[in-house]
mmCIF file of C-alpha atoms and ligand atoms in Angstrom:
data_model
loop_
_atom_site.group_PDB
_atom_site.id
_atom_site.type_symbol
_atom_site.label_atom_id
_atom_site.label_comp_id
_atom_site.label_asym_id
_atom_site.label_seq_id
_atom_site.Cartn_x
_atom_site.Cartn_y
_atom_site.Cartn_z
ATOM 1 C CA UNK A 1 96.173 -17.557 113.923
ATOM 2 C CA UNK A 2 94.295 -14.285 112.365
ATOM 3 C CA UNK A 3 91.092 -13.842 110.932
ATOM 4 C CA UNK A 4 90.879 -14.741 107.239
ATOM 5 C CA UNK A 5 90.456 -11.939 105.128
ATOM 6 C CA UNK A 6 87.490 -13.691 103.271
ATOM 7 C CA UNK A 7 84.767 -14.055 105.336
ATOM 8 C CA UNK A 8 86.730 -12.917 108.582
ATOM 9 C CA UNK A 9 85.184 -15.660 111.017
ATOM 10 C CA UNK A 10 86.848 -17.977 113.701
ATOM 11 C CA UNK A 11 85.227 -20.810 115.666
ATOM 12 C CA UNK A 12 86.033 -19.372 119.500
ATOM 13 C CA UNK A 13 88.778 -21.224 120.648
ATOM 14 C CA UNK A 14 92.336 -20.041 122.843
ATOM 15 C CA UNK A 15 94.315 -18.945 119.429
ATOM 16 C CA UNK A 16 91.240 -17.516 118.458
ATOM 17 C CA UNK A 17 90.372 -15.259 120.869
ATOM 18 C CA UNK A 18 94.426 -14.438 120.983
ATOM 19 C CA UNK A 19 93.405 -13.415 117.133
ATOM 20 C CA UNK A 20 90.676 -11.397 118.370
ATOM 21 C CA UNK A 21 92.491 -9.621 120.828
ATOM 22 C CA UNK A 22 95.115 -8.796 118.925
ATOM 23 C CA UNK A 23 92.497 -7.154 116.537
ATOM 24 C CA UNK A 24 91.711 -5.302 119.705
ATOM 25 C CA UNK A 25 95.151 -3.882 120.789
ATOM 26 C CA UNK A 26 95.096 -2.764 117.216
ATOM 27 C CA UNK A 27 92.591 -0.080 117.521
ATOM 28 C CA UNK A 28 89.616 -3.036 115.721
ATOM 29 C CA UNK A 29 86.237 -4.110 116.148
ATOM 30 C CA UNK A 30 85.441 -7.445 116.848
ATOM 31 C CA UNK A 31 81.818 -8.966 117.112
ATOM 32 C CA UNK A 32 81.923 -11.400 119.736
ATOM 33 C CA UNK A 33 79.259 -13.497 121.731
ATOM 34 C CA UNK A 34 77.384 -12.649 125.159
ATOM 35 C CA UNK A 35 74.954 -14.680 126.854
ATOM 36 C CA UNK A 36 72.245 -12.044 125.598
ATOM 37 C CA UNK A 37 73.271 -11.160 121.785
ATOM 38 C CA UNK A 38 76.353 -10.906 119.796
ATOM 39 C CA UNK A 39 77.736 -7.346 120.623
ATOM 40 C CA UNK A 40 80.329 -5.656 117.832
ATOM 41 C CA UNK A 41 83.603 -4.769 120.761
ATOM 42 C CA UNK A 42 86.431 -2.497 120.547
ATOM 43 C CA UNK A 43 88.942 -0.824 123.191
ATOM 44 C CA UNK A 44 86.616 1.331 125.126
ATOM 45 C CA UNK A 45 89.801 3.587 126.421
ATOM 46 C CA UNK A 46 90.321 3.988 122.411
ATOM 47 C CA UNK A 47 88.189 6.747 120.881
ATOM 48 C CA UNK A 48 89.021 5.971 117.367
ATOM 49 C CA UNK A 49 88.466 2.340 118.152
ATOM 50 C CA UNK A 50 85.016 3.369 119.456
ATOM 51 C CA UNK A 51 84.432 5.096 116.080
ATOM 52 C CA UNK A 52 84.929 2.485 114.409
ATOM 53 C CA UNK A 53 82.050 0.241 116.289
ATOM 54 C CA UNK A 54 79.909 3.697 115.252
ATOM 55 C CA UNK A 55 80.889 3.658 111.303
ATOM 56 C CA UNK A 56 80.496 -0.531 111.296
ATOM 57 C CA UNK A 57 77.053 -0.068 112.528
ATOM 58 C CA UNK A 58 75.545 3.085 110.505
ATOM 59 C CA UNK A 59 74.561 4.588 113.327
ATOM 60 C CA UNK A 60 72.578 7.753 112.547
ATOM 61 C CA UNK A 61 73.662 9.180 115.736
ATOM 62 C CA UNK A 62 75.807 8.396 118.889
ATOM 63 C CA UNK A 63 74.274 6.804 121.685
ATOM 64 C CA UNK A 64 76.495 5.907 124.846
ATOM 65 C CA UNK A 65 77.534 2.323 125.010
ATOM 66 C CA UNK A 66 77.784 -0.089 127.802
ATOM 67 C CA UNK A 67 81.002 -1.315 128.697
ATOM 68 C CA UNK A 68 82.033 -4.568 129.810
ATOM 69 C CA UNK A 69 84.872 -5.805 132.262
ATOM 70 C CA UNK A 70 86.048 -9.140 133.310
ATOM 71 C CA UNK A 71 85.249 -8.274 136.861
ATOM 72 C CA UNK A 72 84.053 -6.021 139.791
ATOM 73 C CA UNK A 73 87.513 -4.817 140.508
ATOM 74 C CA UNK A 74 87.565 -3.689 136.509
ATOM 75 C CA UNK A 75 83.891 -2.500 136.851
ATOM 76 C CA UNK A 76 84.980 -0.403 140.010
ATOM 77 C CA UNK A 77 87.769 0.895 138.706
ATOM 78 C CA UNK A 78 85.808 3.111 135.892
ATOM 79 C CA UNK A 79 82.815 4.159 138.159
ATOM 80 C CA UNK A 80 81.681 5.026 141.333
ATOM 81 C CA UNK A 81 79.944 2.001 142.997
ATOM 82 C CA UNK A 82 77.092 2.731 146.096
ATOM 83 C CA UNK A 83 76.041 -0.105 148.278
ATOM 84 C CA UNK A 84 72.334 -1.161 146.094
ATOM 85 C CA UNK A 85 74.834 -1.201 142.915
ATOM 86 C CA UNK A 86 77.202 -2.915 144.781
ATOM 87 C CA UNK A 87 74.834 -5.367 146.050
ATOM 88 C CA UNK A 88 73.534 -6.027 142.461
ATOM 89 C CA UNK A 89 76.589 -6.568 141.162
ATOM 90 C CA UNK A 90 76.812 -9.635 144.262
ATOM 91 C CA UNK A 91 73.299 -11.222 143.344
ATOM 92 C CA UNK A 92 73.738 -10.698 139.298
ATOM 93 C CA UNK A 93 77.182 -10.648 138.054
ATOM 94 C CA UNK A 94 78.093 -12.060 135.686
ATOM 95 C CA UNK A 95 75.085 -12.176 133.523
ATOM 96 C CA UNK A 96 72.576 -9.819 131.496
ATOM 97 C CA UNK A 97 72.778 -7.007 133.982
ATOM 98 C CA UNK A 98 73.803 -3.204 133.051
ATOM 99 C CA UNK A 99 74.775 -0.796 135.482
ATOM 100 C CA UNK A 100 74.421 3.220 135.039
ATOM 101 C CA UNK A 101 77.287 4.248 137.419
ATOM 102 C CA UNK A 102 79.051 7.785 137.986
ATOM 103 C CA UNK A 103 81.995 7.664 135.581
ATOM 104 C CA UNK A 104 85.204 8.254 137.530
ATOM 105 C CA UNK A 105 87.326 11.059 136.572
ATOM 106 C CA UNK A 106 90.744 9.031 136.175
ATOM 107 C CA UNK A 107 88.461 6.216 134.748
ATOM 108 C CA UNK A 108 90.254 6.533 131.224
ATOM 109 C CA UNK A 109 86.773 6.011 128.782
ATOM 110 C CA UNK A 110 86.818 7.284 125.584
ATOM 111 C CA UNK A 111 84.205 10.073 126.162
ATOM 112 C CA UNK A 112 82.566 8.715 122.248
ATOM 113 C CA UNK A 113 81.723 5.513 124.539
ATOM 114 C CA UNK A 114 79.248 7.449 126.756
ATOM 115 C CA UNK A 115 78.290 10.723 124.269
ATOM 116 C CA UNK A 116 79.953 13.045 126.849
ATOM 117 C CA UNK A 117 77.415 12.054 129.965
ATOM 118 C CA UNK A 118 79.304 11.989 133.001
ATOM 119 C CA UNK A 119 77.454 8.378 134.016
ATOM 120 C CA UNK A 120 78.555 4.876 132.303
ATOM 121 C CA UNK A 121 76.924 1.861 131.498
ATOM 122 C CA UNK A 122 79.051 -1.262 132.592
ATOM 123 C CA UNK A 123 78.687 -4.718 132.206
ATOM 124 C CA UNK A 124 79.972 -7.755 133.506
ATOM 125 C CA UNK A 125 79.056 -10.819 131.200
ATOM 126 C CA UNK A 126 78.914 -14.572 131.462
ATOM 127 C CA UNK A 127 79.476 -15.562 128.237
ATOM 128 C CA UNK A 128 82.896 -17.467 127.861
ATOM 129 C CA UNK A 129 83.895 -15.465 124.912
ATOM 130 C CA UNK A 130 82.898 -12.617 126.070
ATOM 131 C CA UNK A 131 84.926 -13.178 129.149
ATOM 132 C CA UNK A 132 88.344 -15.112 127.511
ATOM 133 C CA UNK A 133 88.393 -11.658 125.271
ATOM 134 C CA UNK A 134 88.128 -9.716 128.082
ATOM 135 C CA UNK A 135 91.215 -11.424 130.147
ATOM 136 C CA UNK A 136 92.954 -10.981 126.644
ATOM 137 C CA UNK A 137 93.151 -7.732 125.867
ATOM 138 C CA UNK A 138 93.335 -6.216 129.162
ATOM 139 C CA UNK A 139 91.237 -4.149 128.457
ATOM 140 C CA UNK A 140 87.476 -2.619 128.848
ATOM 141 C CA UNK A 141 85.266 -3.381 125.643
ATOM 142 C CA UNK A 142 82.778 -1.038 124.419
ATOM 143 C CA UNK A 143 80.172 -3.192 122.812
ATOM 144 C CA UNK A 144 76.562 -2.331 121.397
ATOM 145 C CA UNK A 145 74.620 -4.913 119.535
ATOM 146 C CA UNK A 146 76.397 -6.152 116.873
ATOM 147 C CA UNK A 147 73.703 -5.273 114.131
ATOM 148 C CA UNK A 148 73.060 -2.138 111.815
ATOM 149 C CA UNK A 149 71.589 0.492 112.851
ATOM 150 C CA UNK A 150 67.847 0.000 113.305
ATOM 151 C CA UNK A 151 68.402 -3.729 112.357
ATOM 152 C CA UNK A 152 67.512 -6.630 114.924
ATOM 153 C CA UNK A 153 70.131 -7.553 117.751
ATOM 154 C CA UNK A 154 71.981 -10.876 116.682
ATOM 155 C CA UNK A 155 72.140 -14.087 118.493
ATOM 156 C CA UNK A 156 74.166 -15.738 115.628
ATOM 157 C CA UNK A 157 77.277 -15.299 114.087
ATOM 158 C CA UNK A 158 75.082 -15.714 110.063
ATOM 159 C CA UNK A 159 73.161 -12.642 111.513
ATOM 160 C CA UNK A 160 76.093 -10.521 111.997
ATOM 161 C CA UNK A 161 77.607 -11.422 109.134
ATOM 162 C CA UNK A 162 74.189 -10.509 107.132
ATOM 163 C CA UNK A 163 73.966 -7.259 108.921
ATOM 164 C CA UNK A 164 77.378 -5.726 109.231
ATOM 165 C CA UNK A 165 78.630 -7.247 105.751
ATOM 166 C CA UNK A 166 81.863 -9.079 104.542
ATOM 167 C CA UNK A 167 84.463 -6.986 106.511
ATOM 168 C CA UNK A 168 83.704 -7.278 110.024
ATOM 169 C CA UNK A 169 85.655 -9.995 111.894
ATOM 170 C CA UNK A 170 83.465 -12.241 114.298
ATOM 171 C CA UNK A 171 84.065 -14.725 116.668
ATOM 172 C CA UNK A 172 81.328 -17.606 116.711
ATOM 173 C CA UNK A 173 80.540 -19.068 119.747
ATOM 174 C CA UNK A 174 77.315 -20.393 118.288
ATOM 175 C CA UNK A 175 73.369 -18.754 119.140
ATOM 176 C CA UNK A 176 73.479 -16.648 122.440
ATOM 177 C CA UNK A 177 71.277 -17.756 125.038
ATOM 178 C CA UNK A 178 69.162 -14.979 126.184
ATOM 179 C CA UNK A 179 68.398 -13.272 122.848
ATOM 180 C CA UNK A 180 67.483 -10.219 124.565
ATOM 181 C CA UNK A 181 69.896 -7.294 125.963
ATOM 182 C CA UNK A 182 70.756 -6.893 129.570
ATOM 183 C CA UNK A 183 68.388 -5.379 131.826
ATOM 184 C CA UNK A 184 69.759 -1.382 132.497
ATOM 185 C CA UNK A 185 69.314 -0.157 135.766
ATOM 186 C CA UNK A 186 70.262 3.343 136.837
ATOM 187 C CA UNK A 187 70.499 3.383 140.801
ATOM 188 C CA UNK A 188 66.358 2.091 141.193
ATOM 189 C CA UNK A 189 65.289 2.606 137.995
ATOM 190 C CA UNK A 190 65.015 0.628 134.991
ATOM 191 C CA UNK A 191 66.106 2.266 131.981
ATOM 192 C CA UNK A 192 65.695 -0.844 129.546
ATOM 193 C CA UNK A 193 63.976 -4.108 130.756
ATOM 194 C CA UNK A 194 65.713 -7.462 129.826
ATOM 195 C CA UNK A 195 66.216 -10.919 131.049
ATOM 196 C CA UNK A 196 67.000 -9.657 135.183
ATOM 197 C CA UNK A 197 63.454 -8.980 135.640
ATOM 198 C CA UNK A 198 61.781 -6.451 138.037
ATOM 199 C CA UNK A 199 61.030 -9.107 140.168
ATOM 200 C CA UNK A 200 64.839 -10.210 140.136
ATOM 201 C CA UNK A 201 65.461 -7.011 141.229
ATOM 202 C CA UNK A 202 62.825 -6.089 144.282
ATOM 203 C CA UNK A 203 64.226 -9.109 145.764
ATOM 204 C CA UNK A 204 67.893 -7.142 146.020
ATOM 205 C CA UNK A 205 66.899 -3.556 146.182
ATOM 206 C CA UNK A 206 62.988 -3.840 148.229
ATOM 207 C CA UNK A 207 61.621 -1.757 145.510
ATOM 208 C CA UNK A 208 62.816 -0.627 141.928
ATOM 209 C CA UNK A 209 60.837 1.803 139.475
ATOM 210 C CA UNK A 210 60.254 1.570 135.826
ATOM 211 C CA UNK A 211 62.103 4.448 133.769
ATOM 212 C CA UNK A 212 59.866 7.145 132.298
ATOM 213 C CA UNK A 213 61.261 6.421 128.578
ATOM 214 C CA UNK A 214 61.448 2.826 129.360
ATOM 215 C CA UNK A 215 61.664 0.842 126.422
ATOM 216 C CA UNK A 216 61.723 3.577 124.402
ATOM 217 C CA UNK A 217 65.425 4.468 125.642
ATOM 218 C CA UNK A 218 66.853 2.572 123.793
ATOM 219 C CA UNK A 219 64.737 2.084 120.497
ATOM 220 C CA UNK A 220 65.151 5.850 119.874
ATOM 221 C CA UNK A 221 69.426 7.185 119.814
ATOM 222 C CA UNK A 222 70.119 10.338 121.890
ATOM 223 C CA UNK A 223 66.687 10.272 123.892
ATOM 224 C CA UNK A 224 68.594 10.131 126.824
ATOM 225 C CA UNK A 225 67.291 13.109 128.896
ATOM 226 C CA UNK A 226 70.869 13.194 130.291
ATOM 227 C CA UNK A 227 72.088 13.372 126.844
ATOM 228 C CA UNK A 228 75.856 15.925 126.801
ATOM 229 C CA UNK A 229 74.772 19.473 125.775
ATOM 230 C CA UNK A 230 77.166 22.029 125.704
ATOM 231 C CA UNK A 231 75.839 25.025 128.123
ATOM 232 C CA UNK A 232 77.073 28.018 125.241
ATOM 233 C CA UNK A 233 74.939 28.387 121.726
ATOM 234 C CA UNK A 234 76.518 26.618 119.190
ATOM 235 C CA UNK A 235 76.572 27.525 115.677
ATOM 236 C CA UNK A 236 76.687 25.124 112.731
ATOM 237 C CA UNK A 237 77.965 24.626 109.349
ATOM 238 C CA UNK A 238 80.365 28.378 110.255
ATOM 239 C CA UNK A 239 83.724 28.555 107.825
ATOM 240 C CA UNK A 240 85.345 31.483 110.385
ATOM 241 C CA UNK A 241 84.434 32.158 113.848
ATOM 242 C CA UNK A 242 82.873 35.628 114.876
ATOM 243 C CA UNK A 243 85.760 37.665 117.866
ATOM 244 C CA UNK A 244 83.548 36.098 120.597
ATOM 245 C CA UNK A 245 83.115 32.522 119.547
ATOM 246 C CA UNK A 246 84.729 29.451 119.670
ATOM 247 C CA UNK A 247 85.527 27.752 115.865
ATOM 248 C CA UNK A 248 86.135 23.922 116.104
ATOM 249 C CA UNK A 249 87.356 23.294 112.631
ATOM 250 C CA UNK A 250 87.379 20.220 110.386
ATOM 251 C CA UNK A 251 89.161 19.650 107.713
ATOM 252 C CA UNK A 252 90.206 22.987 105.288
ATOM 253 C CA UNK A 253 88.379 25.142 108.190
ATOM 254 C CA UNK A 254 90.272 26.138 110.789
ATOM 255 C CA UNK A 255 89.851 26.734 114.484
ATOM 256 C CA UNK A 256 90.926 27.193 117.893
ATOM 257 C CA UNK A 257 90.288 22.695 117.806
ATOM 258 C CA UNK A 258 89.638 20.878 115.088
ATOM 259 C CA UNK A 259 87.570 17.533 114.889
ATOM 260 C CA UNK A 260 90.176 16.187 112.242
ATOM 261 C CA UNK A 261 93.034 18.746 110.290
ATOM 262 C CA UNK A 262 92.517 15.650 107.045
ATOM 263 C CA UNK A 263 88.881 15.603 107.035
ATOM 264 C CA UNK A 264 88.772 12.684 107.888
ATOM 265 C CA UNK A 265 85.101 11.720 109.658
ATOM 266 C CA UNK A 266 86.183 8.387 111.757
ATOM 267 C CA UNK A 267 88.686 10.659 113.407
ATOM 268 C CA UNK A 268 86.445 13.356 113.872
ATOM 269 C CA UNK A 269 83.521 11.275 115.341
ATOM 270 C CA UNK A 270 86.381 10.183 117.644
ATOM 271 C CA UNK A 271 87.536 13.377 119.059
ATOM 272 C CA UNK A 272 83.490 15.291 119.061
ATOM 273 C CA UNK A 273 82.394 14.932 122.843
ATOM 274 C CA UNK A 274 86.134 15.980 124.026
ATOM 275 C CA UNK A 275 86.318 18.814 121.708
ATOM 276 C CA UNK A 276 82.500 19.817 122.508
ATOM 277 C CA UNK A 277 84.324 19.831 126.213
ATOM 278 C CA UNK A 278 86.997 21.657 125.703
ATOM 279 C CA UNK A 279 84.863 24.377 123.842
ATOM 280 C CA UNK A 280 82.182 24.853 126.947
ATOM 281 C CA UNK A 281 85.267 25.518 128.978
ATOM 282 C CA UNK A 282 87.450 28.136 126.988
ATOM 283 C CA UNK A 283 86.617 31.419 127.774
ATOM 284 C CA UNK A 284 84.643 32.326 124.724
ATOM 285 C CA UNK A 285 80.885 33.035 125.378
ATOM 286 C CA UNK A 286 79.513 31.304 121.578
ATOM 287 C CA UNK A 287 80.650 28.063 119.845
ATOM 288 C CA UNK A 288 81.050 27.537 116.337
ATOM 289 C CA UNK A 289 81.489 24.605 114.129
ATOM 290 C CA UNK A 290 82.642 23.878 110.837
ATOM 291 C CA UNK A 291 80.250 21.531 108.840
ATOM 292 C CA UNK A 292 80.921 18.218 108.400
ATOM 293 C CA UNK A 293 80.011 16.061 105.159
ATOM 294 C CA UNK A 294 76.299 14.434 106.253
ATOM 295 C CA UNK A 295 77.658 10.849 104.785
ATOM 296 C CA UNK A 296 78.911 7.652 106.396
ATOM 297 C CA UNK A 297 79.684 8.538 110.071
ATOM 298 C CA UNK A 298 78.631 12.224 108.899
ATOM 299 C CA UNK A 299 74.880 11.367 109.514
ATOM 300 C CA UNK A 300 75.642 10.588 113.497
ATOM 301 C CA UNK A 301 77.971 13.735 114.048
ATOM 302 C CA UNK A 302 75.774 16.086 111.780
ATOM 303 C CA UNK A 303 72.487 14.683 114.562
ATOM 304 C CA UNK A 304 74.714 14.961 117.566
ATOM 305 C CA UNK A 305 75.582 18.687 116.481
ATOM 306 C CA UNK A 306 71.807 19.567 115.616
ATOM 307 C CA UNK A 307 70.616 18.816 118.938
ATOM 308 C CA UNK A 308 73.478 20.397 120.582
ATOM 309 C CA UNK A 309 72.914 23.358 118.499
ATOM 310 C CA UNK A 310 68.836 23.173 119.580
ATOM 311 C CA UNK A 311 68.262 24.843 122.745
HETATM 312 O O1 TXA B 1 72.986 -7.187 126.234
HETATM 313 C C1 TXA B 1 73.475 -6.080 125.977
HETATM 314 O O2 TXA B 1 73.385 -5.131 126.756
HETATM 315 C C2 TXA B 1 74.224 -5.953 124.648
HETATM 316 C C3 TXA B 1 75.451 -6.825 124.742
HETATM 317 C C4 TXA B 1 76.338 -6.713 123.534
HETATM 318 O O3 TXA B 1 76.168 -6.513 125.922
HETATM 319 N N1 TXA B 1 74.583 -4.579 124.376
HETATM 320 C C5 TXA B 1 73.648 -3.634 124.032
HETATM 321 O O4 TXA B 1 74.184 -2.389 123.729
HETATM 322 O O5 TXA B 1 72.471 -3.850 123.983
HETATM 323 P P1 TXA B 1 73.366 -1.232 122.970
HETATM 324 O O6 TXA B 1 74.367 -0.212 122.541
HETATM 325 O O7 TXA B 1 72.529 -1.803 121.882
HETATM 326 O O8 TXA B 1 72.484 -0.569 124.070
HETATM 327 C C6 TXA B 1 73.097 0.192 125.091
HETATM 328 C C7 TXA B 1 72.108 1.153 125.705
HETATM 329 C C8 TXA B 1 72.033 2.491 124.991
HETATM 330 O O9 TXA B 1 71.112 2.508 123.956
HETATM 331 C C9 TXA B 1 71.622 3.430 126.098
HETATM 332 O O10 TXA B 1 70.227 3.548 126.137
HETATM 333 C C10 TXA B 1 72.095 2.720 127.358
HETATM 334 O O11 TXA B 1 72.587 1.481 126.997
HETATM 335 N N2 TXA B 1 73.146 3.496 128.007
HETATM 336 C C11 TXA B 1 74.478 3.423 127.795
HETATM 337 N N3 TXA B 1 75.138 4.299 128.568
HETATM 338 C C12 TXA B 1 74.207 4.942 129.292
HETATM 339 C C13 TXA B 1 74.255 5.972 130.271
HETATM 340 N N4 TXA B 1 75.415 6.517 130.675
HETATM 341 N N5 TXA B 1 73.087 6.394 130.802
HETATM 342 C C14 TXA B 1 71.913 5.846 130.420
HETATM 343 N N6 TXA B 1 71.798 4.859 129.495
HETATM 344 C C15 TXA B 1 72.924 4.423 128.940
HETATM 345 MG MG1 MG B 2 71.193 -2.403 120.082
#
C-alpha cells in the first residue's frame, strides 16, 4: 500500500502505517494522529526531513520541536533524565506530557529539530498511531502541530488537509481526543500548560511553577529566552567575507561553509544551526552570511539570522 497521489490520505491501519513509515525512511513528512492534535512527523535524526515539516507549515521562523519516542528507553537515549523527570515520565507516560531535557551529545537530533538549544523537548504519546508509526520506522519523530503557521492545531484529518493543502500525506485515525497540546514542563516549570494540569503535576513533583512567558511561549516562534545565538557578530546579506570573518555562503556566494552550493533553501534551512555552530567555533573573531532569498522557507531563515545578527 502507498498513499494515493490524489488526496494522499489512508484510514490508519497495519499496511498503512507500513505506507507511512516508509514515507518516513524516505526523508517525508507525514501528519499523523496524537491523543492531543494531529502533529505533521518526519525523521527527527534527518535535518532535511525536519525542513521539510518547516516548508509544509510556512513557518515564518524556526522554533524547536518536540520529539516523540515509543518509549522511556528511546526518550533516555536522546537526553539526560534526573529523578523529578524521571518520575514524571512514571506517573504520565504515555500521554499529553512534554519534557525539556538536556540533549545528549551522541543523541543524534537534527540540530533544525531544537534551533541549536542544547535542551530537547520529548514526548512519549498514547495515541495508537502515533505509537504503531513510531515502532515502524525506528525512529524518533519530530512533530509540531500539523497546521500552518499561525493557523489552529488540528484534531481532524479535514483540518489538515484544509490547512497544509493537497500534497501532504495524512494518516486518519479520526478526531484526537484532547484537542489541546501536551503540557511542557522544563525541570519545575511549565513552559506551555495543556491537558497534565498543575495540579497533575504538584501531586508528582510537591510543587511546580508557572513559566514567565507561559502561554506566550509558544504563540510567539523564537521567544524562547534560551533561543541559539551565536557568541561572535554576525553580518548579513555579505557577498565576500572581510580577512577576519567567517563567510557562510549560499548558493553563487562562497565561503569557508555554505548553507547549500545549489541555492537551494530546504537544504539550507537544514544545515543553518550546524553551520551557525561550526562558525562560533572556527577561529575567526566576525561571522558573515550570504543573503538568502526572503521567500518560502526564506522567511524562517532570513528571522532566525536577524535575531542572531541583533545583539
Ligand atoms: O501535543 C503536542 O505537543 C503536539 C503534538 C503533535 O505532539 N505538538 C506540538 O508541537 O504542539 P509544537 O511545535 O506546535 O509546539 C512545540 C513547542 C515549541 O513551540 C516550543 O515552545 C516548545 O515546544 N519547545 C520545543 N523544544 C523546546 C526546548 N528545547 N526548550 C523549550 N521549549 C521547547
Ligand atoms: Mg503548534
Amino acid at each position: 500500500m502507498r498513499f494515493p497521489d490524489h488526496d494522499p490520505t489512508l484510514a490508519f491501519s497495519p499496511p498503512a502505517i507500513r505506507a507511512a513509515a516508509d514515507a518516513i525512511a524516505a526523508g517525508g513528512i507525514v501528519a499523523v494522529p496524537t491523543e492531543t492534535v494531529y502533529g505533521l512527523a518526519a525523521d527527527a535524526t534527518d535535518a532535511a526531513a525536519v525542513a521539510r515539516i518547516y516548508a509544509a507549515k510556512g513557518r515564518p521562523s524556526f522554533n524547536p520541536l518536540i520529539v516523540h519516542v515509543p518509549d522511556l528507553a528511546a526518550a533516555r537515549a536522546l537526553a539526560e533524565f534526573d529523578a523529578d523527570a524521571l518520575a514524571l515520565a512514571e506517573a504520565f507516560w504515555p500521554g499529553p506530557l512534554t519534557l525539556v531535557r538536556p540533549l545528549r551529545k551522541d543523541a543524534g537530533i537534527a540540530s533544525l529539530v531544537t534551533a541549536g538549544l542544547d535542551t530537547v523537548a520529548i514526548r512519549l504519546p498514547r495515541h495508537r498511531a502515533m505509537q504503531a508509526l513510531l515502532a515502524a520506522s525506528g525512529r524518533p519523530l519530530a512533530a509540531p502541530s500539523a497546521n500552518a503557521s499561525g493557523g489552529i492545531s488540528p484534531t481532524r484529518a479535514a483540518h489538515v488537509r484544509a490547512s497544509l493543502g493537497p500534497a501532504v500525506p495524512i494518516l486518519d485515525d479520526g478526531a484526537t481526543e484532547a484537542g489541546l497540546e501536551s503540557t511542557i514542563v522544563a525541570g519545575r516549570t511549565i513552559l506551555r500548560p495543556g491537558p497534565v494540569t498543575a495540579a497533575m503535576l504538584t501531586q508528582v513533583l510537591g510543587d511546580v511553577e508557572q513559566g514567565p512567558q507561559a502561554p506566550a511561549i509558544v504563540t510567539a516562534p523564537g521567544q524562547l529566552a534560551s533561543h541559539y545565538a551565536p557568541r561572535k557578530p554576525l553580518r548579513l546579506n555579505a557577498t565576500q567575507a572581510a580577512a577576519d570573518e567567517w563567510l557562510i555562503g549560499f548558493g553563487a556566494v562562497k565561503g569557508q561553509d555554505s548553507l547549500s552550493a545549489s541555492g537551494d533553501p530546504v537544504e539550507a534551512a537544514a544545515r543553518l544551526f550546524d553551520a551557525l555552530h561550526r562558525a562560533d567555533a572556527s577561529d575567526r573573531p566576525r561571522l558573515a552570511i550570504a543573503p538568502i532569498p526572503i521567500e518560502g522557507i526564506g522567511h524562517a531563515i532570513n528571522d532566525r539570522l536577524r535575531r542572531a545578527a541583533t545583539r
